[in-house]
PDB file of C-alpha atoms in Angstrom:
ATOM      1  CA  MET A  43      32.156  -0.077  13.058  1.00 65.00           C
ATOM      2  CA  ASN A  44      30.798   2.026  15.181  1.00 52.00           C
ATOM      3  CA  SER A  45      22.650   1.333  25.485  1.00 36.00           C
ATOM      4  CA  THR A  46      16.609   4.795  28.509  1.00 34.00           C
ATOM      5  CA  PRO A  47      15.292   2.703  25.455  1.00 36.00           C
ATOM      6  CA  THR A  48      12.207   3.711  23.480  1.00 41.00           C
ATOM      7  CA  SER A  49       9.137   2.470  25.338  1.00 41.00           C
ATOM      8  CA  THR A  50       7.575  -0.495  23.592  1.00 47.00           C
ATOM      9  CA  PRO A  51       5.666  -3.564  24.801  1.00 43.00           C
ATOM     10  CA  HIS A  52       7.945  -5.655  22.625  1.00 51.00           C
ATOM     11  CA  ALA A  53      11.230  -4.426  24.113  1.00 50.00           C
ATOM     12  CA  ILE A  54      13.248  -7.342  25.381  1.00 50.00           C
ATOM     13  CA  SER A  55      13.800  -7.478  29.147  1.00 44.00           C
ATOM     14  CA  THR A  56      16.406 -10.182  29.595  1.00 45.00           C
ATOM     15  CA  ALA A  57      19.622 -10.918  31.438  1.00 58.00           C
ATOM     16  CA  ALA A  58      22.574  -8.773  30.444  1.00 71.00           C
ATOM     17  CA  THR A  59      24.306 -11.850  29.025  1.00 85.00           C
ATOM     18  CA  ARG A  60      21.836 -12.119  26.150  1.00 95.00           C
ATOM     19  CA  ARG A  61      22.981 -11.106  22.701  1.00 98.00           C
ATOM     20  CA  ALA A  62      20.950  -9.467  19.949  1.00 98.00           C
ATOM     21  CA  LEU A  63      21.598  -9.357  16.212  1.00 98.00           C
ATOM     22  CA  VAL A  64      19.836  -6.510  14.412  1.00 98.00           C
ATOM     23  CA  LEU A  65      19.448  -6.613  10.626  1.00 98.00           C
ATOM     24  CA  GLY A  66      18.281  -3.329   9.119  1.00 98.00           C
ATOM     25  CA  GLY A  67      16.506  -2.489   5.902  1.00 96.00           C
ATOM     26  CA  GLY A  68      18.284  -1.625   2.691  1.00 94.00           C
ATOM     27  CA  GLY A  69      16.596  -2.974  -0.412  1.00 92.00           C
ATOM     28  CA  SER A  70      17.777  -5.766  -2.664  1.00 94.00           C
ATOM     29  CA  THR A  71      21.464  -4.923  -2.445  1.00 96.00           C
ATOM     30  CA  GLY A  72      21.102  -4.428   1.306  1.00 97.00           C
ATOM     31  CA  ASN A  73      19.788  -7.964   1.696  1.00 97.00           C
ATOM     32  CA  ALA A  74      22.759  -9.303  -0.261  1.00 98.00           C
ATOM     33  CA  TRP A  75      25.212  -7.232   1.791  1.00 98.00           C
ATOM     34  CA  LEU A  76      23.737  -8.516   5.061  1.00 98.00           C
ATOM     35  CA  ILE A  77      24.159 -12.102   3.893  1.00 98.00           C
ATOM     36  CA  GLY A  78      27.714 -11.338   2.800  1.00 98.00           C
ATOM     37  CA  VAL A  79      28.663  -9.829   6.184  1.00 98.00           C
ATOM     38  CA  LEU A  80      27.224 -12.816   8.066  1.00 98.00           C
ATOM     39  CA  ALA A  81      29.031 -15.238   5.763  1.00 98.00           C
ATOM     40  CA  GLY A  82      32.329 -13.376   6.098  1.00 98.00           C
ATOM     41  CA  LEU A  83      32.092 -13.326   9.885  1.00 98.00           C
ATOM     42  CA  ALA A  84      31.269 -17.041   9.950  1.00 98.00           C
ATOM     43  CA  ASP A  85      34.104 -17.988   7.603  1.00 98.00           C
ATOM     44  CA  ALA A  86      36.464 -16.112   9.930  1.00 98.00           C
ATOM     45  CA  GLY A  87      35.154 -18.117  12.897  1.00 97.00           C
ATOM     46  CA  LEU A  88      32.560 -15.730  14.360  1.00 98.00           C
ATOM     47  CA  HIS A  89      29.006 -17.082  14.196  1.00 97.00           C
ATOM     48  CA  VAL A  90      26.700 -14.219  15.174  1.00 98.00           C
ATOM     49  CA  THR A  91      23.611 -16.012  13.914  1.00 97.00           C
ATOM     50  CA  ASP A  92      23.607 -17.838  17.275  1.00 95.00           C
ATOM     51  CA  ALA A  93      22.175 -14.663  18.853  1.00 97.00           C
ATOM     52  CA  ASP A  94      19.476 -15.046  21.516  1.00 97.00           C
ATOM     53  CA  VAL A  95      17.422 -12.345  19.802  1.00 98.00           C
ATOM     54  CA  VAL A  96      17.315 -11.522  16.096  1.00 98.00           C
ATOM     55  CA  ILE A  97      15.485  -8.387  14.919  1.00 98.00           C
ATOM     56  CA  GLY A  98      14.731  -8.019  11.221  1.00 98.00           C
ATOM     57  CA  THR A  99      13.315  -5.072   9.345  1.00 98.00           C
ATOM     58  CA  SER A 100      12.431  -5.023   5.657  1.00 97.00           C
ATOM     59  CA  ALA A 101      15.455  -6.443   3.762  1.00 96.00           C
ATOM     60  CA  GLY A 102      16.724  -7.452   7.189  1.00 98.00           C
ATOM     61  CA  ALA A 103      13.490  -9.348   7.858  1.00 98.00           C
ATOM     62  CA  THR A 104      14.162 -11.442   4.784  1.00 98.00           C
ATOM     63  CA  ALA A 105      17.736 -12.106   5.888  1.00 98.00           C
ATOM     64  CA  ALA A 106      16.631 -12.854   9.472  1.00 98.00           C
ATOM     65  CA  ALA A 107      14.176 -15.460   8.206  1.00 98.00           C
ATOM     66  CA  GLN A 108      16.654 -16.879   5.701  1.00 98.00           C
ATOM     67  CA  ILE A 109      19.278 -17.632   8.356  1.00 97.00           C
ATOM     68  CA  THR A 110      16.752 -19.687  10.339  1.00 95.00           C
ATOM     69  CA  GLY A 111      16.804 -22.353   7.607  1.00 93.00           C
ATOM     70  CA  ALA A 112      20.164 -22.042   5.884  1.00 96.00           C
ATOM     71  CA  THR A 113      23.772 -21.246   6.672  1.00 97.00           C
ATOM     72  CA  PRO A 114      25.241 -17.832   5.791  1.00 98.00           C
ATOM     73  CA  ALA A 115      27.728 -19.648   3.549  1.00 98.00           C
ATOM     74  CA  GLY A 116      24.952 -21.339   1.604  1.00 98.00           C
ATOM     75  CA  LEU A 117      22.957 -18.120   1.274  1.00 98.00           C
ATOM     76  CA  TYR A 118      26.071 -16.260   0.158  1.00 98.00           C
ATOM     77  CA  ALA A 119      26.831 -18.842  -2.509  1.00 98.00           C
ATOM     78  CA  ALA A 120      23.231 -18.626  -3.734  1.00 97.00           C
ATOM     79  CA  VAL A 121      23.517 -14.848  -4.214  1.00 97.00           C
ATOM     80  CA  LEU A 122      26.684 -15.247  -6.241  1.00 97.00           C
ATOM     81  CA  ASP A 123      25.180 -18.065  -8.328  1.00 94.00           C
ATOM     82  CA  THR A 124      21.927 -16.275  -9.171  1.00 80.00           C
ATOM     83  CA  PRO A 125      21.737 -15.210 -12.851  1.00 70.00           C
ATOM     84  CA  PRO A 126      21.256 -11.471 -13.545  1.00 59.00           C
ATOM     85  CA  GLN A 127      17.645 -10.326 -13.139  1.00 55.00           C
ATOM     86  CA  PRO A 128      15.665  -7.167 -13.902  1.00 47.00           C
ATOM     87  CA  THR A 129      15.822  -4.325 -11.405  1.00 44.00           C
ATOM     88  CA  ALA A 130      13.503  -4.899  -8.441  1.00 46.00           C
ATOM     89  CA  PRO A 131      10.568  -2.608  -7.623  1.00 42.00           C
ATOM     90  CA  PRO A 132      10.187  -0.462  -4.518  1.00 43.00           C
ATOM     91  CA  GLY A 133      10.362  -2.488  -1.358  1.00 43.00           C
ATOM     92  CA  SER A 134      12.974  -4.228   0.599  1.00 41.00           C
ATOM     93  CA  GLY A 135      14.316  -7.721   0.299  1.00 44.00           C
ATOM     94  CA  HIS A 136      13.276  -7.260  -2.489  1.00 49.00           C
ATOM     95  CA  GLY A 137       9.845  -5.656  -2.728  1.00 49.00           C
ATOM     96  CA  PRO A 138       6.300  -6.318  -3.981  1.00 48.00           C
ATOM     97  CA  ALA A 139       5.302  -6.028  -7.607  1.00 41.00           C
ATOM     98  CA  PRO A 140       5.522  -2.374  -8.661  1.00 42.00           C
ATOM     99  CA  VAL A 141       2.423  -0.255  -8.900  1.00 39.00           C
ATOM    100  CA  ARG A 142       4.428   2.831  -9.911  1.00 45.00           C
ATOM    101  CA  PRO A 143       8.006   3.470 -11.069  1.00 56.00           C
ATOM    102  CA  VAL A 144      10.673   3.553  -8.376  1.00 59.00           C
ATOM    103  CA  SER A 145      11.395   7.261  -8.849  1.00 67.00           C
ATOM    104  CA  ASP A 146       7.712   8.144  -8.554  1.00 76.00           C
ATOM    105  CA  HIS A 147       7.407   6.066  -5.387  1.00 76.00           C
ATOM    106  CA  LEU A 148      10.370   7.825  -3.799  1.00 80.00           C
ATOM    107  CA  GLU A 149       9.074  11.253  -4.768  1.00 87.00           C
ATOM    108  CA  ARG A 150       5.622  10.566  -3.362  1.00 89.00           C
ATOM    109  CA  THR A 151       6.966   9.236  -0.075  1.00 91.00           C
ATOM    110  CA  ALA A 152       9.412  12.154   0.195  1.00 93.00           C
ATOM    111  CA  ARG A 153       6.476  14.576  -0.100  1.00 96.00           C
ATOM    112  CA  ILE A 154       4.624  12.703   2.639  1.00 96.00           C
ATOM    113  CA  ILE A 155       7.646  12.899   4.943  1.00 97.00           C
ATOM    114  CA  ALA A 156       8.042  16.618   4.282  1.00 97.00           C
ATOM    115  CA  ALA A 157       4.347  17.288   4.976  1.00 97.00           C
ATOM    116  CA  SER A 158       4.150  15.200   8.170  1.00 98.00           C
ATOM    117  CA  GLU A 159       4.142  16.742  11.657  1.00 97.00           C
ATOM    118  CA  ASP A 160       5.924  13.828  13.297  1.00 97.00           C
ATOM    119  CA  ALA A 161       6.724  10.162  12.826  1.00 97.00           C
ATOM    120  CA  SER A 162       3.234   9.005  13.847  1.00 97.00           C
ATOM    121  CA  ASP A 163       1.644  11.364  11.330  1.00 98.00           C
ATOM    122  CA  MET A 164       4.053  10.172   8.663  1.00 97.00           C
ATOM    123  CA  ARG A 165       3.222   6.506   9.280  1.00 97.00           C
ATOM    124  CA  ARG A 166      -0.517   7.205   9.067  1.00 97.00           C
ATOM    125  CA  ARG A 167      -0.039   9.038   5.788  1.00 97.00           C
ATOM    126  CA  MET A 168       2.160   6.280   4.390  1.00 97.00           C
ATOM    127  CA  GLY A 169      -0.446   3.730   5.395  1.00 97.00           C
ATOM    128  CA  ALA A 170      -3.225   5.667   3.681  1.00 96.00           C
ATOM    129  CA  LEU A 171      -1.193   5.845   0.471  1.00 93.00           C
ATOM    130  CA  ALA A 172      -0.417   2.150   0.589  1.00 94.00           C
ATOM    131  CA  LEU A 173      -4.082   1.278   1.195  1.00 95.00           C
ATOM    132  CA  ASP A 174      -5.051   3.329  -1.847  1.00 93.00           C
ATOM    133  CA  LEU A 175      -2.478   1.508  -3.951  1.00 88.00           C
ATOM    134  CA  ALA A 176      -3.672  -1.857  -2.636  1.00 89.00           C
ATOM    135  CA  ALA A 177      -7.233  -0.973  -3.634  1.00 89.00           C
ATOM    136  CA  ALA A 178      -6.030  -0.314  -7.179  1.00 84.00           C
ATOM    137  CA  HIS A 179      -3.548  -3.173  -7.377  1.00 82.00           C
ATOM    138  CA  ASP A 180      -3.521  -5.794  -4.634  1.00 82.00           C
ATOM    139  CA  GLY A 181      -0.610  -8.127  -5.248  1.00 88.00           C
ATOM    140  CA  SER A 182      -0.609  -9.701  -1.792  1.00 92.00           C
ATOM    141  CA  ARG A 183      -0.945 -13.274  -3.049  1.00 92.00           C
ATOM    142  CA  ARG A 184       1.781 -12.878  -5.642  1.00 93.00           C
ATOM    143  CA  TRP A 185       4.071 -11.155  -3.141  1.00 94.00           C
ATOM    144  CA  ARG A 186       3.529 -13.902  -0.578  1.00 95.00           C
ATOM    145  CA  GLU A 187       4.537 -16.510  -3.142  1.00 95.00           C
ATOM    146  CA  THR A 188       7.656 -14.505  -3.987  1.00 94.00           C
ATOM    147  CA  VAL A 189       8.685 -14.183  -0.346  1.00 96.00           C
ATOM    148  CA  ALA A 190       8.005 -17.870   0.341  1.00 96.00           C
ATOM    149  CA  GLY A 191      10.287 -18.776  -2.548  1.00 95.00           C
ATOM    150  CA  ARG A 192      13.141 -16.845  -0.971  1.00 95.00           C
ATOM    151  CA  LEU A 193      12.965 -18.539   2.411  1.00 96.00           C
ATOM    152  CA  PRO A 194      14.695 -21.915   2.879  1.00 94.00           C
ATOM    153  CA  GLY A 195      12.298 -22.652   5.742  1.00 89.00           C
ATOM    154  CA  GLN A 196       8.897 -21.307   6.715  1.00 90.00           C
ATOM    155  CA  ASP A 197       8.721 -22.166  10.420  1.00 95.00           C
ATOM    156  CA  TRP A 198       9.434 -19.720  13.218  1.00 97.00           C
ATOM    157  CA  PRO A 199      12.713 -20.565  14.980  1.00 95.00           C
ATOM    158  CA  GLN A 200      13.019 -21.401  18.664  1.00 91.00           C
ATOM    159  CA  HIS A 201      15.162 -18.365  19.398  1.00 93.00           C
ATOM    160  CA  THR A 202      13.441 -14.987  19.655  1.00 97.00           C
ATOM    161  CA  LEU A 203      12.896 -13.580  16.182  1.00 98.00           C
ATOM    162  CA  LEU A 204      11.186 -10.194  15.910  1.00 98.00           C
ATOM    163  CA  ILE A 205       9.908  -8.989  12.533  1.00 98.00           C
ATOM    164  CA  THR A 206       8.762  -5.374  12.317  1.00 98.00           C
ATOM    165  CA  ALA A 207       5.932  -3.825  10.307  1.00 98.00           C
ATOM    166  CA  VAL A 208       3.480  -0.909  10.530  1.00 98.00           C
ATOM    167  CA  ASP A 209      -0.326  -1.195  10.588  1.00 98.00           C
ATOM    168  CA  ALA A 210      -1.460   0.617   7.458  1.00 97.00           C
ATOM    169  CA  HIS A 211      -4.872   1.443   8.958  1.00 97.00           C
ATOM    170  CA  THR A 212      -3.615   3.130  12.121  1.00 98.00           C
ATOM    171  CA  GLY A 213       0.066   3.878  11.514  1.00 97.00           C
ATOM    172  CA  GLU A 214       0.948   1.988  14.694  1.00 98.00           C
ATOM    173  CA  PRO A 215       4.111  -0.138  14.714  1.00 98.00           C
ATOM    174  CA  GLU A 216       3.698  -3.912  14.890  1.00 98.00           C
ATOM    175  CA  VAL A 217       6.258  -6.511  15.929  1.00 98.00           C
ATOM    176  CA  PHE A 218       5.597 -10.107  14.911  1.00 98.00           C
ATOM    177  CA  ASP A 219       7.070 -13.181  16.581  1.00 98.00           C
ATOM    178  CA  ARG A 220       6.186 -16.858  16.859  1.00 97.00           C
ATOM    179  CA  THR A 221       3.423 -16.033  19.380  1.00 97.00           C
ATOM    180  CA  SER A 222       1.648 -13.621  17.004  1.00 97.00           C
ATOM    181  CA  GLY A 223      -0.468 -16.282  15.333  1.00 96.00           C
ATOM    182  CA  ILE A 224       0.689 -15.558  11.779  1.00 96.00           C
ATOM    183  CA  ASP A 225       3.024 -17.378   9.439  1.00 97.00           C
ATOM    184  CA  LEU A 226       6.670 -16.370   9.190  1.00 98.00           C
ATOM    185  CA  VAL A 227       6.190 -15.791   5.454  1.00 98.00           C
ATOM    186  CA  ASP A 228       3.391 -13.303   6.121  1.00 98.00           C
ATOM    187  CA  ALA A 229       5.466 -11.486   8.730  1.00 98.00           C
ATOM    188  CA  VAL A 230       8.363 -11.058   6.307  1.00 98.00           C
ATOM    189  CA  ALA A 231       6.081 -10.057   3.440  1.00 97.00           C
ATOM    190  CA  ALA A 232       4.486  -7.375   5.615  1.00 98.00           C
ATOM    191  CA  SER A 233       7.855  -6.047   6.784  1.00 98.00           C
ATOM    192  CA  CYS A 234       8.980  -5.656   3.159  1.00 95.00           C
ATOM    193  CA  ALA A 235       5.791  -3.978   1.868  1.00 93.00           C
ATOM    194  CA  SER A 236       6.791  -0.424   1.016  1.00 80.00           C
ATOM    195  CA  GLY A 237       4.515  -0.268  -2.031  1.00 82.00           C
ATOM    196  CA  PHE A 238       0.908  -1.374  -1.575  1.00 88.00           C
ATOM    197  CA  ALA A 239      -0.230  -2.493   1.877  1.00 95.00           C
ATOM    198  CA  TYR A 240       0.152  -6.238   2.400  1.00 96.00           C
ATOM    199  CA  GLY A 241      -2.897  -8.076   3.692  1.00 96.00           C
ATOM    200  CA  ILE A 242      -2.918 -10.534   6.592  1.00 96.00           C
ATOM    201  CA  GLY A 243      -6.442 -11.531   7.557  1.00 93.00           C
ATOM    202  CA  GLY A 244      -8.475  -8.364   7.906  1.00 92.00           C
ATOM    203  CA  ARG A 245      -5.463  -6.063   8.443  1.00 96.00           C
ATOM    204  CA  ARG A 246      -2.919  -4.547   6.099  1.00 97.00           C
ATOM    205  CA  TYR A 247       0.684  -3.651   6.799  1.00 98.00           C
ATOM    206  CA  ILE A 248       3.548  -1.623   5.387  1.00 97.00           C
ATOM    207  CA  ASP A 249       7.324  -1.678   5.677  1.00 97.00           C
ATOM    208  CA  GLY A 250       8.732  -1.900   9.209  1.00 97.00           C
ATOM    209  CA  GLY A 251      11.360   0.655   8.225  1.00 96.00           C
ATOM    210  CA  TYR A 252       8.720   3.375   8.594  1.00 96.00           C
ATOM    211  CA  ARG A 253       9.122   2.895  12.353  1.00 96.00           C
ATOM    212  CA  ARG A 254      12.921   2.987  12.295  1.00 95.00           C
ATOM    213  CA  ASN A 255      15.153   1.581   9.609  1.00 95.00           C
ATOM    214  CA  GLU A 256      17.017  -0.727  11.991  1.00 98.00           C
ATOM    215  CA  ASN A 257      14.629  -0.836  14.987  1.00 98.00           C
ATOM    216  CA  ALA A 258      17.639  -1.626  17.168  1.00 98.00           C
ATOM    217  CA  ASP A 259      15.864  -0.208  20.232  1.00 97.00           C
ATOM    218  CA  LEU A 260      13.805  -3.420  20.318  1.00 98.00           C
ATOM    219  CA  ALA A 261      16.964  -5.088  21.644  1.00 98.00           C
ATOM    220  CA  ALA A 262      16.617  -3.133  24.914  1.00 96.00           C
ATOM    221  CA  GLY A 263      17.718  -5.269  27.854  1.00 95.00           C
ATOM    222  CA  CYS A 264      20.224  -7.332  25.901  1.00 97.00           C
ATOM    223  CA  GLY A 265      23.791  -7.030  27.129  1.00 97.00           C
ATOM    224  CA  ARG A 266      25.397  -7.025  23.685  1.00 97.00           C
ATOM    225  CA  VAL A 267      23.818  -5.770  20.485  1.00 98.00           C
ATOM    226  CA  LEU A 268      25.341  -6.068  17.008  1.00 98.00           C
ATOM    227  CA  VAL A 269      23.629  -3.921  14.365  1.00 98.00           C
ATOM    228  CA  LEU A 270      24.096  -4.363  10.612  1.00 98.00           C
ATOM    229  CA  SER A 271      22.803  -1.339   8.690  1.00 98.00           C
ATOM    230  CA  PRO A 272      22.949  -1.461   4.869  1.00 96.00           C
ATOM    231  CA  PHE A 273      21.870   2.198   4.701  1.00 93.00           C
ATOM    232  CA  GLY A 274      24.810   3.187   6.884  1.00 95.00           C
ATOM    233  CA  GLY A 275      22.621   4.402   9.729  1.00 95.00           C
ATOM    234  CA  ARG A 276      21.094   7.169   7.612  1.00 93.00           C
ATOM    235  CA  THR A 277      17.408   8.059   7.555  1.00 94.00           C
ATOM    236  CA  ARG A 278      15.074   9.928   5.243  1.00 93.00           C
ATOM    237  CA  MET A 279      13.256  11.297   8.295  1.00 95.00           C
ATOM    238  CA  PRO A 280      14.040  14.612  10.016  1.00 96.00           C
ATOM    239  CA  LEU A 281      16.735  14.011  12.622  1.00 96.00           C
ATOM    240  CA  GLU A 282      14.537  15.448  15.396  1.00 97.00           C
ATOM    241  CA  TRP A 283      12.275  12.405  14.972  1.00 96.00           C
ATOM    242  CA  GLY A 284      15.128  10.205  16.247  1.00 96.00           C
ATOM    243  CA  ALA A 285      14.816   7.543  13.549  1.00 96.00           C
ATOM    244  CA  GLN A 286      18.540   7.498  12.763  1.00 97.00           C
ATOM    245  CA  LEU A 287      20.715   4.661  13.992  1.00 98.00           C
ATOM    246  CA  GLU A 288      22.829   6.972  16.153  1.00 97.00           C
ATOM    247  CA  ALA A 289      19.776   7.802  18.276  1.00 98.00           C
ATOM    248  CA  GLN A 290      18.923   4.116  18.678  1.00 98.00           C
ATOM    249  CA  VAL A 291      22.469   3.255  19.716  1.00 98.00           C
ATOM    250  CA  ASP A 292      22.493   6.113  22.248  1.00 98.00           C
ATOM    251  CA  GLU A 293      19.284   4.774  23.791  1.00 97.00           C
ATOM    252  CA  LEU A 294      20.681   1.263  24.097  1.00 98.00           C
ATOM    253  CA  ARG A 295      23.987   2.376  25.559  1.00 97.00           C
ATOM    254  CA  SER A 296      22.254   4.680  28.020  1.00 97.00           C
ATOM    255  CA  ALA A 297      20.362   1.637  29.306  1.00 96.00           C
ATOM    256  CA  GLY A 298      23.561  -0.369  29.730  1.00 96.00           C
ATOM    257  CA  SER A 299      23.894  -2.353  26.511  1.00 97.00           C
ATOM    258  CA  ARG A 300      27.178  -2.718  24.695  1.00 97.00           C
ATOM    259  CA  VAL A 301      26.592  -1.932  21.025  1.00 98.00           C
ATOM    260  CA  GLU A 302      28.631  -2.374  17.863  1.00 98.00           C
ATOM    261  CA  THR A 303      27.499  -1.439  14.362  1.00 98.00           C
ATOM    262  CA  ILE A 304      28.581  -2.476  10.895  1.00 98.00           C
ATOM    263  CA  CYS A 305      27.802  -0.280   7.875  1.00 97.00           C
ATOM    264  CA  PRO A 306      28.980  -0.556   4.253  1.00 97.00           C
ATOM    265  CA  ASP A 307      32.459   0.828   3.755  1.00 95.00           C
ATOM    266  CA  PRO A 308      32.917   3.989   1.637  1.00 92.00           C
ATOM    267  CA  GLY A 309      34.102   1.998  -1.347  1.00 91.00           C
ATOM    268  CA  SER A 310      30.788   0.179  -1.682  1.00 92.00           C
ATOM    269  CA  GLU A 311      28.313   2.972  -0.851  1.00 85.00           C
ATOM    270  CA  HIS A 312      27.380   3.309  -4.543  1.00 88.00           C
ATOM    271  CA  LEU A 313      25.722  -0.115  -4.296  1.00 92.00           C
ATOM    272  CA  PHE A 314      23.072   1.199  -1.921  1.00 90.00           C
ATOM    273  CA  GLY A 315      20.818   4.239  -1.606  1.00 81.00           C
ATOM    274  CA  ALA A 316      19.483   5.074  -5.067  1.00 80.00           C
ATOM    275  CA  ASN A 317      20.758   1.724  -6.381  1.00 85.00           C
ATOM    276  CA  ALA A 318      19.340  -0.389  -3.561  1.00 87.00           C
ATOM    277  CA  MET A 319      16.711  -1.980  -5.793  1.00 87.00           C
ATOM    278  CA  ASP A 320      19.099  -2.934  -8.611  1.00 90.00           C
ATOM    279  CA  ILE A 321      19.137  -6.721  -8.453  1.00 93.00           C
ATOM    280  CA  SER A 322      22.090  -6.878 -10.840  1.00 94.00           C
ATOM    281  CA  LEU A 323      24.237  -5.351  -8.076  1.00 95.00           C
ATOM    282  CA  ARG A 324      23.453  -8.061  -5.521  1.00 97.00           C
ATOM    283  CA  PRO A 325      26.603 -10.136  -6.144  1.00 97.00           C
ATOM    284  CA  ALA A 326      28.829  -7.078  -5.774  1.00 97.00           C
ATOM    285  CA  ALA A 327      27.027  -6.057  -2.579  1.00 97.00           C
ATOM    286  CA  ALA A 328      27.369  -9.569  -1.165  1.00 98.00           C
ATOM    287  CA  ARG A 329      31.085  -9.652  -1.937  1.00 98.00           C
ATOM    288  CA  ALA A 330      31.564  -6.251  -0.298  1.00 98.00           C
ATOM    289  CA  GLY A 331      29.762  -7.460   2.819  1.00 98.00           C
ATOM    290  CA  TYR A 332      31.735 -10.700   2.880  1.00 98.00           C
ATOM    291  CA  SER A 333      35.037  -8.833   2.760  1.00 98.00           C
ATOM    292  CA  GLN A 334      33.944  -6.560   5.610  1.00 98.00           C
ATOM    293  CA  GLY A 335      32.781  -9.501   7.701  1.00 98.00           C
ATOM    294  CA  LYS A 336      36.083 -11.326   7.365  1.00 98.00           C
ATOM    295  CA  ASP A 337      38.041  -8.169   8.177  1.00 98.00           C
ATOM    296  CA  LEU A 338      35.970  -7.326  11.264  1.00 98.00           C
ATOM    297  CA  ALA A 339      35.633 -10.808  12.774  1.00 98.00           C
ATOM    298  CA  ALA A 340      38.740 -10.659  14.942  1.00 97.00           C
ATOM    299  CA  GLU A 341      37.809  -7.205  16.248  1.00 96.00           C
ATOM    300  CA  LEU A 342      34.306  -8.345  17.148  1.00 98.00           C
ATOM    301  CA  THR A 343      35.164 -11.712  18.682  1.00 97.00           C
ATOM    302  CA  ASN A 344      35.755 -10.535  22.262  1.00 95.00           C
ATOM    303  CA  PHE A 345      32.646  -8.322  22.097  1.00 97.00           C
ATOM    304  CA  TRP A 346      30.377 -11.154  20.947  1.00 97.00           C
ATOM    305  CA  ARG A 347      31.793 -14.043  22.961  1.00 87.00           C
TER     306      ARG A 347
END
């Protein structure tokens, strides 16, 4: 395991007693690992899904929406019971229908990152690419149906749930909640769209991880913040852009928040990164997360309660 926050109109200004649960991106295996950690914590007596604020990005957006309508134990059992499936395409939790092979997608986005002047420039470039791909292959309807099938419920919860995305037209970050006027399914589908840009009304959106993989800084103002990061806090962005989890945690702590993080242990790192979209590895990732959750519950109890 491992609080001035980034300025944002969606930063949470609340009493220091409020607790935030942050679920980061991490592909198909990352989604399974998140569910496993939450289930392991719960089975050991620590129910962190009762957080006042839940922030979900990409695979974490799927998990954040899933826990609004099902228990971690039930979700965990479902991962273990799911028959083997083909490898998932680019995306997160688990991604829209592919328009190009995974390796090609990663290479193209890596070139965009390398050519970008800063994070804002990178997001605009990523949005332009995704809009081009949507023009050639718009799978928004199919992707929405896929996401809806993964969610046990489709209503926004009463607690504060923030789902991140990026406007593909402008490159500006977007944070959806129950006051945004869009369905929860659409919010999650947009947050997981790292291939073509996902359409909601007249706008299109791409993966919220292009802002920051965890977007933990959106928990600013909460007294305690627990961050689950399937990618282990790493980032594909240059460190000077401050997208890495360490920078987010420093911001939160500087503002007075207490922060704890959970990342995959070294023995399970092979399940993530390049293998994050391998659906056949989901049960193993879930089991690894479950074991970590059970082991860490006692250590985290005083922090959370």
